[in-house]
XYZ file of C-alpha atoms in Angstrom:
184
model
C -0.020 0.008 -0.136
C 1.815 3.419 -1.007
C 1.994 6.050 1.957
C 2.655 9.004 -1.065
C 0.524 10.615 -3.115
C 1.035 13.356 -5.754
C -1.252 16.086 -6.939
C -0.912 18.274 -9.697
C -2.251 21.959 -9.937
C -1.654 24.424 -12.661
C -0.258 27.906 -11.037
C -1.297 31.046 -12.717
C 1.792 33.084 -12.787
C 1.005 35.792 -15.196
C 1.290 38.412 -12.078
C 4.805 37.040 -10.935
C 6.424 37.300 -14.382
C 5.383 40.638 -14.274
C 6.846 41.487 -11.445
C 10.541 41.200 -12.883
C 11.770 38.411 -10.659
C 13.831 35.475 -12.152
C 10.874 32.704 -12.225
C 12.771 30.107 -10.357
C 14.344 31.795 -7.348
C 11.003 33.339 -7.096
C 9.082 30.321 -6.961
C 11.650 28.765 -4.455
C 11.040 31.760 -2.458
C 7.110 31.189 -2.343
C 7.313 27.535 -1.946
C 9.606 27.767 1.175
C 7.494 30.263 2.357
C 4.631 28.259 2.365
C 6.312 24.951 3.582
C 7.523 27.122 6.592
C 3.485 28.019 7.645
C 2.644 24.507 7.931
C 4.170 21.638 10.314
C 2.563 18.924 8.164
C 5.166 19.914 5.253
C 7.845 20.217 7.898
C 7.855 16.771 9.630
C 10.247 14.375 9.364
C 12.078 11.241 11.312
C 14.422 11.995 12.894
C 18.097 9.660 13.644
C 15.547 7.818 16.427
C 12.990 6.828 13.583
C 10.458 9.254 15.659
C 8.676 12.291 14.175
C 9.456 15.880 14.808
C 8.612 18.958 13.131
C 11.673 21.402 11.876
C 11.102 25.142 12.798
C 12.259 26.116 9.662
C 12.833 24.287 5.965
C 15.527 25.712 2.921
C 14.699 24.709 -0.604
C 17.354 22.336 -2.083
C 16.879 22.512 -5.806
C 18.145 21.384 -9.032
C 20.654 22.698 -11.873
C 20.790 21.471 -15.359
C 24.672 21.409 -17.203
C 23.598 21.649 -20.155
C 27.147 20.327 -21.633
C 26.296 17.329 -20.253
C 23.246 16.763 -19.582
C 23.492 16.364 -16.165
C 22.017 17.472 -12.540
C 23.127 19.091 -9.647
C 21.416 19.783 -5.927
C 22.078 23.172 -4.582
C 20.426 24.573 -1.494
C 19.901 28.237 -0.177
C 19.173 29.312 3.217
C 15.705 30.797 3.376
C 14.962 34.236 4.020
C 11.484 36.127 4.334
C 12.655 38.768 2.432
C 12.019 37.700 -1.519
C 14.718 40.136 -2.723
C 17.543 39.141 -0.152
C 16.324 35.378 -0.722
C 16.972 36.095 -4.816
C 20.553 37.356 -4.240
C 21.549 34.580 -1.671
C 20.076 32.046 -4.589
C 22.153 34.167 -7.124
C 25.345 34.021 -5.261
C 24.637 29.990 -4.443
C 24.427 29.667 -8.438
C 27.234 31.808 -9.173
C 29.448 29.874 -6.370
C 28.191 26.084 -6.871
C 26.413 26.276 -10.169
C 28.925 24.775 -12.360
C 29.970 22.131 -9.999
C 29.164 18.361 -10.953
C 28.032 15.399 -9.155
C 25.105 14.947 -7.129
C 25.675 17.860 -4.872
C 27.204 21.228 -6.071
C 26.820 22.974 -3.114
C 28.015 20.946 0.269
C 26.448 20.991 3.575
C 22.735 20.450 2.844
C 21.248 20.929 6.019
C 18.602 17.935 7.136
C 16.131 20.535 7.159
C 15.596 20.727 3.553
C 13.143 20.120 0.993
C 13.292 18.703 -2.989
C 12.508 20.916 -5.554
C 12.777 20.157 -9.601
C 12.233 21.953 -12.383
C 11.365 20.427 -15.602
C 11.448 23.441 -18.090
C 11.089 21.099 -21.199
C 7.829 19.694 -20.668
C 4.135 21.017 -19.376
C 2.310 18.418 -17.589
C -0.653 16.923 -16.528
C 0.553 14.709 -13.865
C 3.866 13.951 -12.318
C 4.857 10.977 -9.980
C 8.440 10.087 -8.171
C 8.857 6.630 -7.396
C 11.251 6.692 -4.040
C 12.843 3.727 -3.013
C 12.194 4.424 0.813
C 8.606 6.344 0.297
C 7.437 4.866 3.581
C 10.241 6.953 5.726
C 10.437 10.074 3.641
C 8.048 12.358 4.963
C 9.183 15.872 3.572
C 6.997 17.045 0.348
C 8.936 16.708 -2.967
C 7.942 19.710 -5.751
C 8.048 19.518 -9.390
C 7.673 22.242 -11.804
C 7.078 22.216 -15.497
C 7.562 24.273 -18.622
C 4.630 27.444 -18.623
C 2.375 28.266 -21.298
C 0.647 31.246 -22.494
C -2.922 30.334 -22.716
C -5.967 33.305 -23.452
C -3.521 36.047 -22.134
C -2.387 34.285 -19.034
C 0.573 32.277 -18.339
C 0.094 28.810 -16.811
C 2.833 26.625 -14.754
C 2.017 23.108 -13.536
C 3.044 22.210 -10.095
C 3.297 18.223 -8.815
C 3.321 17.978 -5.328
C 4.411 14.491 -3.602
C 3.460 14.114 0.047
C 3.332 11.691 2.545
C -0.034 10.281 3.449
C 0.860 9.878 7.418
C 1.491 13.900 7.694
C -0.560 15.567 4.806
C -3.968 14.891 3.728
C -5.567 16.197 0.328
C -7.301 19.128 2.437
C -3.392 20.251 3.366
C -2.115 19.640 -0.176
C -5.370 22.261 -1.437
C -5.092 24.454 1.135
C -1.289 24.471 0.063
C -1.735 25.305 -3.297
C -4.384 27.840 -2.422
C -1.726 29.850 -0.284
C 0.904 29.457 -2.882
C -1.425 31.252 -5.628
C -2.301 34.027 -3.545
C 1.439 34.617 -2.493
C 2.421 34.265 -6.262
C -0.735 36.473 -7.326
C -4.027 36.525 -9.203
């Protein structure tokens, strides 16, 4: 019996694109801001196997290396201020973005969650099959390619969550709060 489930939503990112921030770091900030509002997205198993709730989470995200078609993970410490977070993201990208291997930036804290972006395809559904999904309680977010439709810009977001800590209600509330953060 699977204990994780995925939900995919379409986000209207028109207002976010009009504000002039780079899309990926602004979305990383938005996701982290909403994750940090709710304990069900900050719950994880400790070394002793007991569940606990982190006081704050940080995004761990992928960067693509087009030269060899590989990815590396970077992370940026969360800052509630969007401009400061985006500046820290740019600094991390500059310092570690060209490093190859699974870990581009070392020292990823345990209180981080995963974000990936697949800017080459839009999708209606997306699911990851994790080897140790029974023990992985943190959310995983996958963003897709945005597209223009009737004067609006839409971007798919897949959320994969563990059913032991997050129900459909929580996932829907997350999507609504994220859309409100992004703008109408």
